[in-house]
Coordinates of C-alpha atoms in Angstrom, one line a residue:
M1 CA 118.8 -96.8 -34.6
S2 CA 121.0 -97.8 -37.6
G3 CA 119.8 -97.5 -41.2
I4 CA 119.5 -101.3 -41.5
D5 CA 117.4 -101.4 -38.3
Q6 CA 115.1 -98.6 -39.5
R7 CA 114.6 -100.4 -42.8
R8 CA 113.9 -103.7 -41.1
K9 CA 111.3 -102.0 -38.9
L10 CA 109.7 -100.5 -41.9
V11 CA 109.6 -103.8 -43.8
D12 CA 108.4 -105.7 -40.7
G13 CA 105.4 -103.4 -40.7
L14 CA 104.4 -104.4 -44.2
T15 CA 101.9 -107.2 -44.4
E16 CA 100.6 -108.9 -47.6
E17 CA 97.6 -106.5 -47.4
S18 CA 100.1 -103.6 -47.9
F19 CA 100.6 -104.7 -51.5
L20 CA 98.5 -105.1 -54.6
S21 CA 97.9 -108.7 -55.7
G22 CA 98.0 -110.2 -59.2
F23 CA 100.4 -110.5 -62.0
G24 CA 99.4 -108.4 -65.1
N25 CA 96.5 -106.8 -63.3
E26 CA 95.4 -103.2 -64.0
H27 CA 96.4 -101.9 -60.6
S28 CA 95.9 -98.4 -59.1
S29 CA 97.2 -96.8 -56.0
E30 CA 97.5 -93.3 -54.4
S31 CA 99.5 -92.3 -51.4
V32 CA 97.6 -89.1 -50.9
A33 CA 93.8 -89.1 -51.1
G34 CA 92.6 -87.5 -54.3
A35 CA 95.9 -87.7 -56.2
L36 CA 94.6 -90.2 -58.7
P37 CA 92.3 -88.7 -61.4
H38 CA 89.2 -90.6 -62.3
G39 CA 87.5 -90.9 -65.7
R40 CA 90.5 -89.9 -67.7
N41 CA 94.3 -90.3 -67.7
S42 CA 95.5 -86.8 -68.5
P43 CA 93.1 -84.1 -67.3
Q44 CA 93.8 -80.5 -68.1
R45 CA 95.1 -80.0 -64.6
A46 CA 96.1 -83.2 -62.8
P47 CA 95.0 -83.4 -59.1
L48 CA 97.0 -81.7 -56.3
G49 CA 99.3 -79.9 -58.8
L50 CA 100.9 -83.1 -60.0
Y51 CA 102.2 -83.9 -63.5
A52 CA 100.6 -86.8 -65.5
E53 CA 103.0 -89.0 -67.3
Q54 CA 102.8 -92.3 -69.2
L55 CA 105.5 -95.0 -68.9
S56 CA 105.2 -97.4 -71.8
G57 CA 106.8 -100.8 -71.6
T58 CA 105.5 -101.9 -75.0
A59 CA 104.7 -100.3 -78.3
F60 CA 101.4 -98.4 -78.2
T61 CA 99.9 -100.6 -80.8
E62 CA 100.7 -104.1 -79.4
P63 CA 97.7 -106.3 -78.7
R64 CA 95.8 -105.4 -75.6
A65 CA 96.7 -108.7 -73.9
H66 CA 100.4 -107.9 -74.3
N67 CA 100.4 -104.1 -73.8
R68 CA 102.2 -102.8 -70.8
R69 CA 101.9 -99.2 -69.6
S70 CA 101.3 -97.2 -66.5
W71 CA 100.2 -93.7 -65.8
L72 CA 102.2 -91.9 -63.1
Y73 CA 101.1 -88.7 -61.2
R74 CA 104.3 -87.1 -59.9
I75 CA 105.7 -84.0 -58.3
R76 CA 107.9 -83.2 -61.3
P77 CA 107.8 -84.8 -64.8
S78 CA 110.7 -87.2 -65.7
A79 CA 111.7 -84.7 -68.5
A80 CA 112.9 -82.2 -65.8
H81 CA 116.6 -83.3 -65.7
P82 CA 120.0 -82.2 -67.0
A83 CA 121.9 -84.0 -69.7
Y84 CA 123.4 -87.4 -68.9
V85 CA 127.1 -88.0 -69.3
R86 CA 129.0 -91.3 -69.6
T87 CA 130.3 -92.9 -66.5
D88 CA 132.3 -96.0 -65.8
N89 CA 130.5 -99.3 -66.5
G90 CA 132.4 -101.1 -63.7
R91 CA 132.0 -104.9 -64.2
L92 CA 128.7 -104.6 -66.0
R93 CA 128.7 -105.9 -69.6
T94 CA 126.0 -106.0 -72.3
A95 CA 125.1 -107.9 -75.5
P96 CA 126.4 -108.4 -78.1
F97 CA 129.1 -110.4 -76.1
T98 CA 132.2 -110.7 -78.2
E99 CA 135.1 -110.9 -75.7
T100 CA 135.3 -114.6 -75.9
A101 CA 134.3 -117.4 -78.3
P102 CA 131.1 -119.3 -77.5
D103 CA 132.2 -122.2 -75.4
P104 CA 130.7 -125.7 -75.6
N105 CA 132.4 -126.8 -72.4
R106 CA 130.4 -127.2 -69.1
L107 CA 131.4 -124.4 -66.7
R108 CA 130.8 -123.8 -63.0
W109 CA 131.6 -120.9 -60.7
N110 CA 131.9 -120.5 -57.0
P111 CA 130.2 -117.5 -55.4
L112 CA 131.5 -114.0 -56.0
P113 CA 134.2 -113.0 -53.6
D114 CA 133.6 -110.4 -51.0
P115 CA 133.4 -106.8 -52.4
A116 CA 135.4 -103.8 -51.3
P117 CA 133.8 -101.8 -48.5
G118 CA 131.2 -99.4 -49.6
T119 CA 130.0 -101.4 -52.6
D120 CA 126.4 -100.8 -53.4
W121 CA 124.1 -103.1 -55.5
L122 CA 124.8 -101.3 -58.8
A123 CA 128.6 -101.3 -58.2
G124 CA 128.4 -104.9 -57.1
L125 CA 126.9 -106.1 -60.4
W126 CA 129.2 -108.6 -62.2
T127 CA 128.3 -109.9 -65.7
L128 CA 128.8 -113.6 -66.3
G129 CA 127.6 -113.6 -69.9
G130 CA 124.6 -113.5 -72.2
N131 CA 123.4 -113.4 -75.8
G132 CA 121.5 -111.4 -78.4
D133 CA 121.8 -107.7 -79.2
V134 CA 120.6 -105.1 -76.8
T135 CA 120.0 -102.6 -79.6
Q136 CA 117.7 -105.0 -81.3
R137 CA 115.9 -105.9 -78.0
T138 CA 116.7 -109.6 -78.2
G139 CA 118.5 -111.9 -75.8
M140 CA 119.5 -111.8 -72.2
A141 CA 122.3 -111.4 -69.7
V142 CA 123.3 -113.2 -66.5
H143 CA 124.6 -111.0 -63.8
L144 CA 125.6 -111.7 -60.2
Y145 CA 125.8 -109.1 -57.4
H146 CA 127.5 -108.8 -54.0
A147 CA 127.0 -105.6 -52.1
N148 CA 127.7 -104.3 -48.6
A149 CA 126.2 -100.8 -48.8
S150 CA 122.9 -99.4 -49.6
M151 CA 122.5 -97.3 -52.8
E152 CA 122.2 -93.5 -52.4
R153 CA 121.8 -93.1 -56.1
V154 CA 118.9 -94.1 -58.3
F155 CA 119.1 -96.5 -61.2
S156 CA 117.0 -97.4 -64.3
D157 CA 117.6 -99.9 -67.1
A158 CA 116.4 -98.8 -70.6
D159 CA 117.9 -102.0 -72.0
G160 CA 115.7 -104.6 -70.3
E161 CA 113.7 -105.7 -67.3
L162 CA 115.6 -107.1 -64.3
L163 CA 114.7 -110.3 -62.6
I164 CA 116.5 -110.2 -59.2
V165 CA 117.1 -113.4 -57.3
P166 CA 118.4 -112.8 -53.8
E167 CA 120.5 -115.6 -52.3
R168 CA 121.9 -114.0 -49.2
G169 CA 120.7 -110.9 -47.4
G170 CA 117.4 -109.1 -47.9
L171 CA 116.8 -106.1 -50.2
L172 CA 114.4 -103.2 -50.1
L173 CA 113.7 -101.9 -53.5
V174 CA 112.6 -98.2 -53.3
T175 CA 110.9 -97.8 -56.7
E176 CA 108.8 -95.1 -58.5
F177 CA 105.8 -97.2 -57.7
G178 CA 106.5 -97.8 -54.0
L179 CA 108.4 -100.1 -51.7
L180 CA 109.2 -103.8 -52.5
P181 CA 111.2 -105.9 -50.0
A182 CA 112.8 -109.0 -51.5
R183 CA 114.4 -111.7 -49.3
P184 CA 116.2 -114.9 -50.2
G185 CA 113.6 -117.3 -51.5
E186 CA 111.8 -114.5 -53.2
I187 CA 112.3 -112.8 -56.6
A188 CA 111.8 -109.2 -57.6
L189 CA 110.9 -108.2 -61.2
V190 CA 111.6 -104.6 -62.2
P191 CA 110.3 -103.6 -65.6
R192 CA 112.3 -101.8 -68.3
G193 CA 112.8 -98.1 -67.5
V194 CA 111.5 -98.1 -64.0
R195 CA 113.7 -96.2 -61.6
F196 CA 114.6 -97.7 -58.3
R197 CA 117.2 -97.7 -55.5
V198 CA 118.4 -100.9 -53.6
E199 CA 118.8 -100.6 -49.9
L200 CA 120.1 -103.5 -47.8
L201 CA 118.2 -105.2 -45.0
D202 CA 121.4 -107.0 -43.8
E203 CA 125.1 -106.1 -43.6
S204 CA 125.6 -107.6 -47.1
A205 CA 123.6 -109.0 -49.9
R206 CA 124.4 -111.5 -52.7
G207 CA 122.4 -112.9 -55.5
Y208 CA 121.6 -113.2 -59.2
V209 CA 120.1 -111.1 -61.9
C210 CA 118.6 -112.0 -65.3
E211 CA 118.5 -108.9 -67.6
N212 CA 115.8 -109.7 -70.2
Y213 CA 116.3 -107.6 -73.4
G214 CA 113.3 -109.2 -75.2
Q215 CA 109.6 -109.3 -74.6
P216 CA 108.5 -108.8 -71.0
F217 CA 108.2 -111.8 -68.8
Q218 CA 104.7 -113.3 -68.5
L219 CA 103.2 -116.3 -66.9
P220 CA 103.5 -119.4 -69.1
D221 CA 100.4 -120.8 -70.7
L222 CA 99.2 -123.9 -68.9
G223 CA 97.8 -125.9 -71.8
L224 CA 96.7 -129.4 -70.8
I225 CA 97.5 -128.6 -67.1
G226 CA 94.3 -126.6 -67.1
A227 CA 93.3 -123.4 -65.3
N228 CA 95.5 -123.7 -62.2
G229 CA 99.0 -124.6 -61.3
L230 CA 102.7 -123.4 -61.4
A231 CA 103.0 -119.8 -60.3
N232 CA 99.6 -118.3 -59.3
A233 CA 99.0 -114.8 -60.6
R234 CA 97.6 -113.7 -57.2
D235 CA 100.8 -114.5 -55.4
F236 CA 102.7 -111.7 -57.3
L237 CA 102.6 -108.5 -55.2
A238 CA 103.0 -105.0 -56.6
P239 CA 103.8 -102.0 -54.3
A240 CA 101.3 -99.5 -53.0
A241 CA 102.2 -95.9 -54.0
A242 CA 104.8 -94.2 -51.8
Y243 CA 106.8 -91.1 -52.8
E244 CA 109.9 -89.1 -51.9
D245 CA 109.6 -85.3 -51.8
V246 CA 113.3 -84.6 -51.7
E247 CA 115.0 -81.4 -52.8
G248 CA 118.7 -81.5 -53.4
P249 CA 121.3 -83.3 -55.5
V250 CA 120.5 -86.9 -56.4
E251 CA 122.6 -89.0 -58.7
V252 CA 120.5 -90.9 -61.3
V253 CA 122.2 -93.6 -63.4
N254 CA 120.7 -94.8 -66.6
K255 CA 121.8 -98.0 -68.5
F256 CA 121.3 -97.3 -72.2
C257 CA 122.6 -99.6 -75.0
G258 CA 125.1 -101.2 -72.7
N259 CA 126.6 -98.2 -71.1
L260 CA 126.0 -96.3 -67.9
W261 CA 125.1 -92.7 -68.0
T262 CA 124.8 -90.4 -65.0
A263 CA 123.1 -87.1 -64.2
T264 CA 122.7 -85.1 -61.0
Y265 CA 119.1 -84.1 -60.5
D266 CA 118.0 -81.3 -58.1
H267 CA 115.3 -83.6 -56.7
S268 CA 114.5 -87.3 -56.2
P269 CA 112.9 -88.9 -59.3
L270 CA 111.0 -91.3 -57.0
D271 CA 108.3 -88.7 -56.5
V272 CA 105.3 -90.6 -57.9
V273 CA 102.3 -89.8 -55.6
A274 CA 99.8 -92.0 -57.4
W275 CA 99.7 -94.4 -60.4
H276 CA 97.6 -96.9 -62.3
G277 CA 98.5 -99.5 -64.9
N278 CA 100.1 -102.8 -65.5
H279 CA 103.8 -101.9 -66.2
V280 CA 104.7 -102.4 -62.5
P281 CA 107.4 -104.1 -60.4
Y282 CA 106.5 -107.3 -58.5
V283 CA 107.8 -109.5 -55.8
Y284 CA 107.0 -113.3 -55.6
D285 CA 107.7 -115.9 -53.0
L286 CA 109.2 -119.0 -54.8
H287 CA 108.0 -121.3 -52.0
R288 CA 104.4 -120.7 -53.2
F289 CA 105.2 -122.3 -56.6
N290 CA 102.6 -125.0 -57.2
V291 CA 104.8 -127.9 -58.5
I292 CA 103.4 -130.2 -61.1
G293 CA 105.0 -133.6 -61.4
S294 CA 104.6 -137.3 -62.3
I295 CA 102.6 -139.5 -60.1
S296 CA 103.3 -142.7 -62.1
Y297 CA 106.7 -143.0 -63.7
D298 CA 109.5 -141.0 -65.3
H299 CA 110.9 -137.6 -64.5
P300 CA 109.0 -134.8 -66.3
D301 CA 110.8 -132.3 -68.5
P302 CA 112.0 -129.2 -66.5
S303 CA 109.6 -127.0 -68.5
I304 CA 106.9 -127.8 -65.9
F305 CA 108.9 -125.8 -63.4
T306 CA 108.6 -122.5 -65.4
V307 CA 107.7 -119.5 -63.3
L308 CA 108.0 -116.8 -65.9
T309 CA 108.7 -116.8 -69.7
S310 CA 109.7 -114.2 -72.2
P311 CA 108.2 -115.3 -75.6
S312 CA 110.1 -115.1 -78.9
D313 CA 108.9 -114.9 -82.4
T314 CA 108.6 -118.7 -82.5
P315 CA 105.6 -120.2 -80.7
G316 CA 106.7 -122.3 -77.8
L317 CA 110.3 -121.1 -78.0
A318 CA 111.3 -118.7 -75.2
G319 CA 113.8 -115.9 -75.4
V320 CA 114.4 -116.8 -71.7
D321 CA 112.6 -118.8 -69.1
F322 CA 112.9 -118.5 -65.4
V323 CA 112.6 -122.0 -63.8
V324 CA 112.5 -122.9 -60.1
F325 CA 113.2 -126.3 -58.5
A326 CA 111.0 -125.9 -55.4
P327 CA 110.2 -128.3 -52.6
R328 CA 108.2 -131.3 -53.9
W329 CA 107.4 -134.9 -53.5
L330 CA 108.9 -137.6 -55.7
V331 CA 106.8 -140.8 -56.1
G332 CA 107.6 -142.2 -59.5
E333 CA 107.8 -146.0 -59.6
D334 CA 110.7 -147.8 -61.4
T335 CA 112.0 -144.3 -62.1
F336 CA 115.4 -142.6 -62.0
R337 CA 114.1 -139.6 -60.0
P338 CA 116.8 -136.9 -60.3
P339 CA 117.0 -135.0 -63.6
Y340 CA 118.1 -137.3 -66.3
F341 CA 121.2 -137.1 -68.6
H342 CA 120.3 -134.9 -71.5
R343 CA 121.5 -132.6 -74.3
N344 CA 119.3 -129.6 -74.9
V345 CA 118.8 -127.2 -77.7
M346 CA 118.3 -124.5 -75.1
S347 CA 121.2 -123.1 -73.0
E348 CA 121.0 -123.3 -69.2
Y349 CA 122.4 -121.2 -66.4
M350 CA 121.6 -122.7 -63.0
G351 CA 122.0 -121.1 -59.6
L352 CA 121.4 -122.2 -56.1
I353 CA 119.6 -120.1 -53.5
E354 CA 119.6 -122.5 -50.5
G355 CA 120.5 -126.0 -49.5
A356 CA 121.5 -128.5 -52.2
Y357 CA 120.3 -129.5 -55.7
D358 CA 119.2 -133.1 -56.1
A359 CA 121.3 -133.8 -59.2
K360 CA 124.6 -132.3 -57.9
A361 CA 126.7 -133.0 -54.9
A362 CA 127.1 -130.0 -52.6
G363 CA 130.1 -129.0 -50.4
E364 CA 133.4 -127.4 -51.1
G365 CA 134.2 -127.5 -54.8
G366 CA 130.7 -128.5 -55.6
F367 CA 127.4 -126.8 -56.5
V368 CA 126.9 -124.3 -53.6
P369 CA 124.5 -121.4 -52.9
G370 CA 125.7 -118.3 -54.6
G371 CA 127.5 -120.3 -57.3
G372 CA 126.3 -121.3 -60.7
S373 CA 126.8 -123.6 -63.7
L374 CA 126.5 -123.0 -67.4
H375 CA 125.5 -125.7 -69.8
N376 CA 125.3 -124.3 -73.3
M377 CA 123.2 -125.8 -76.1
M378 CA 123.8 -129.5 -76.8
S379 CA 126.4 -129.9 -74.1
A380 CA 125.9 -133.2 -72.4
H381 CA 125.1 -132.9 -68.7
G382 CA 123.0 -134.5 -65.9
P383 CA 123.5 -136.0 -62.5
D384 CA 127.1 -136.5 -61.3
R385 CA 128.5 -139.9 -60.5
E386 CA 127.7 -139.8 -56.8
T387 CA 124.1 -138.8 -57.5
F388 CA 123.7 -141.4 -60.2
D389 CA 125.0 -144.3 -58.0
R390 CA 122.7 -143.3 -55.2
A391 CA 119.6 -142.8 -57.3
S392 CA 120.1 -146.0 -59.2
S393 CA 120.1 -148.2 -56.1
V394 CA 117.9 -146.3 -53.5
E395 CA 114.6 -147.9 -52.4
L396 CA 111.8 -146.1 -54.2
T397 CA 109.6 -144.9 -51.4
P398 CA 107.8 -141.6 -51.5
Q399 CA 110.5 -138.9 -51.0
K400 CA 110.1 -135.3 -50.1
V401 CA 112.7 -133.0 -51.7
D402 CA 112.7 -130.0 -49.3
N403 CA 116.4 -129.3 -48.5
G404 CA 117.1 -126.9 -51.4
L405 CA 115.9 -124.2 -53.7
A406 CA 117.5 -124.0 -57.1
F407 CA 116.6 -122.1 -60.3
M408 CA 117.5 -121.8 -63.9
F409 CA 117.7 -119.1 -66.6
E410 CA 117.0 -121.1 -69.8
T411 CA 117.6 -119.3 -73.1
R412 CA 117.2 -120.0 -76.8
W413 CA 120.7 -118.9 -77.7
P414 CA 124.2 -119.9 -76.3
V415 CA 125.3 -117.9 -73.3
I416 CA 128.7 -116.3 -74.2
A417 CA 130.9 -115.8 -71.2
T418 CA 132.4 -112.4 -70.6
G419 CA 136.2 -112.1 -70.4
Q420 CA 136.0 -111.6 -66.6
A421 CA 133.9 -114.7 -66.2
A422 CA 136.2 -116.8 -68.4
K423 CA 139.2 -115.9 -66.4
A424 CA 137.7 -115.5 -63.0
D425 CA 139.5 -116.9 -60.0
H426 CA 136.2 -118.4 -58.8
L427 CA 135.7 -120.4 -62.0
Q428 CA 136.0 -124.0 -60.9
K429 CA 138.8 -125.9 -62.5
G430 CA 138.0 -129.5 -63.5
Y431 CA 134.2 -129.3 -63.4
D432 CA 134.2 -132.2 -65.9
S433 CA 135.5 -134.5 -63.2
V434 CA 132.1 -134.8 -61.6
W435 CA 131.1 -137.1 -64.4
Q436 CA 134.3 -139.2 -64.2
G437 CA 133.9 -142.7 -62.8
L438 CA 130.6 -143.4 -64.5
E439 CA 131.3 -147.0 -65.1
R440 CA 130.4 -149.3 -67.9
H441 CA 127.5 -151.5 -66.8
F442 CA 126.6 -152.9 -70.2
R443 CA 126.3 -156.7 -70.2
P444 CA 125.0 -158.1 -73.5
Q445 CA 122.9 -161.2 -73.1

């Protein structure tokens, strides 16, 4: 049985009951009975000869509602490792982004080309752009990945949390906390500093990553919506404890202040036998998003499609939002139903997971799965001419939009493209042409 077949068999044996339910919950899990201490976090002697260790995702003194930390009970403490040395960053880039000038033009890319044989998920990361300053823990980065080999090394990101959006091919995230499969149509959220390895469930895998340098993602407040709606906390699944007891050389790569550092351990650092806390990885099925929309007239602002948000120091202004355009009904009367023409103070990177997006034509040279578009702050955008003409004349019967799954990383600052993105062969030339042919219809009385 091949490695992929073995992983598929393992994942197929996992049911929803195999995971821990609830975003932000205080979870606890042990893979060996008696491994989790009770009544205290750090007893004089941890059970079963394990080491007790706290992993803090926020400052100790942040408010309880925002505080993120987990206690890990592991075979060896994380401190037991040799010195890290610099290694090649590959095509991974980090803020501040200074290779190119901020660009007000609308940009769109085709999917990443096929990688060289033996490219794992980490080597397959390709940075499109971002903003902020990683040393100040502000801003975000947009990455894409295309891999055709499972990782044998272990990775952690000290710079930010990673929101992974598979578009093609399933992933198995082997984390310190346990196993998390993530397939197209799902997202995986790996907190800052958590170690993990990405194994493939198919011959190749492709998708998107938002690296959030700022405050950890949280569920957005619902305000006047009330107590329910959008992404339900219970639909986020955390892994049950599972550990590796592996002796022998294991490469561990750490991303720190924009650079990759490597060390060879004499054991696997994925050796957590039990844990409890709320600084944990999750997987979430985007098809479970409870879409809120208009049942009278007008197209609501896309903020109602927010799955996760990273708050900033300004109330209501996100460092980065993750927004999904999930299947939904459109019923507005006397309404232009696709997203309207607009200019936005926020900057938007949009990607497509499956099917088509209702404001952009698909097909060759269009907006396709695996590709993406960047509309920086105040750049005018909206439906292309074909979509406008169709939506302006269609009979307004109730319409089910269920032939696509698109998403958006929306951020408070301009996304500055990397040099490799600005000069990429898969950058579409003439993207502006999709708005050509929007005719003058004005007829003064």
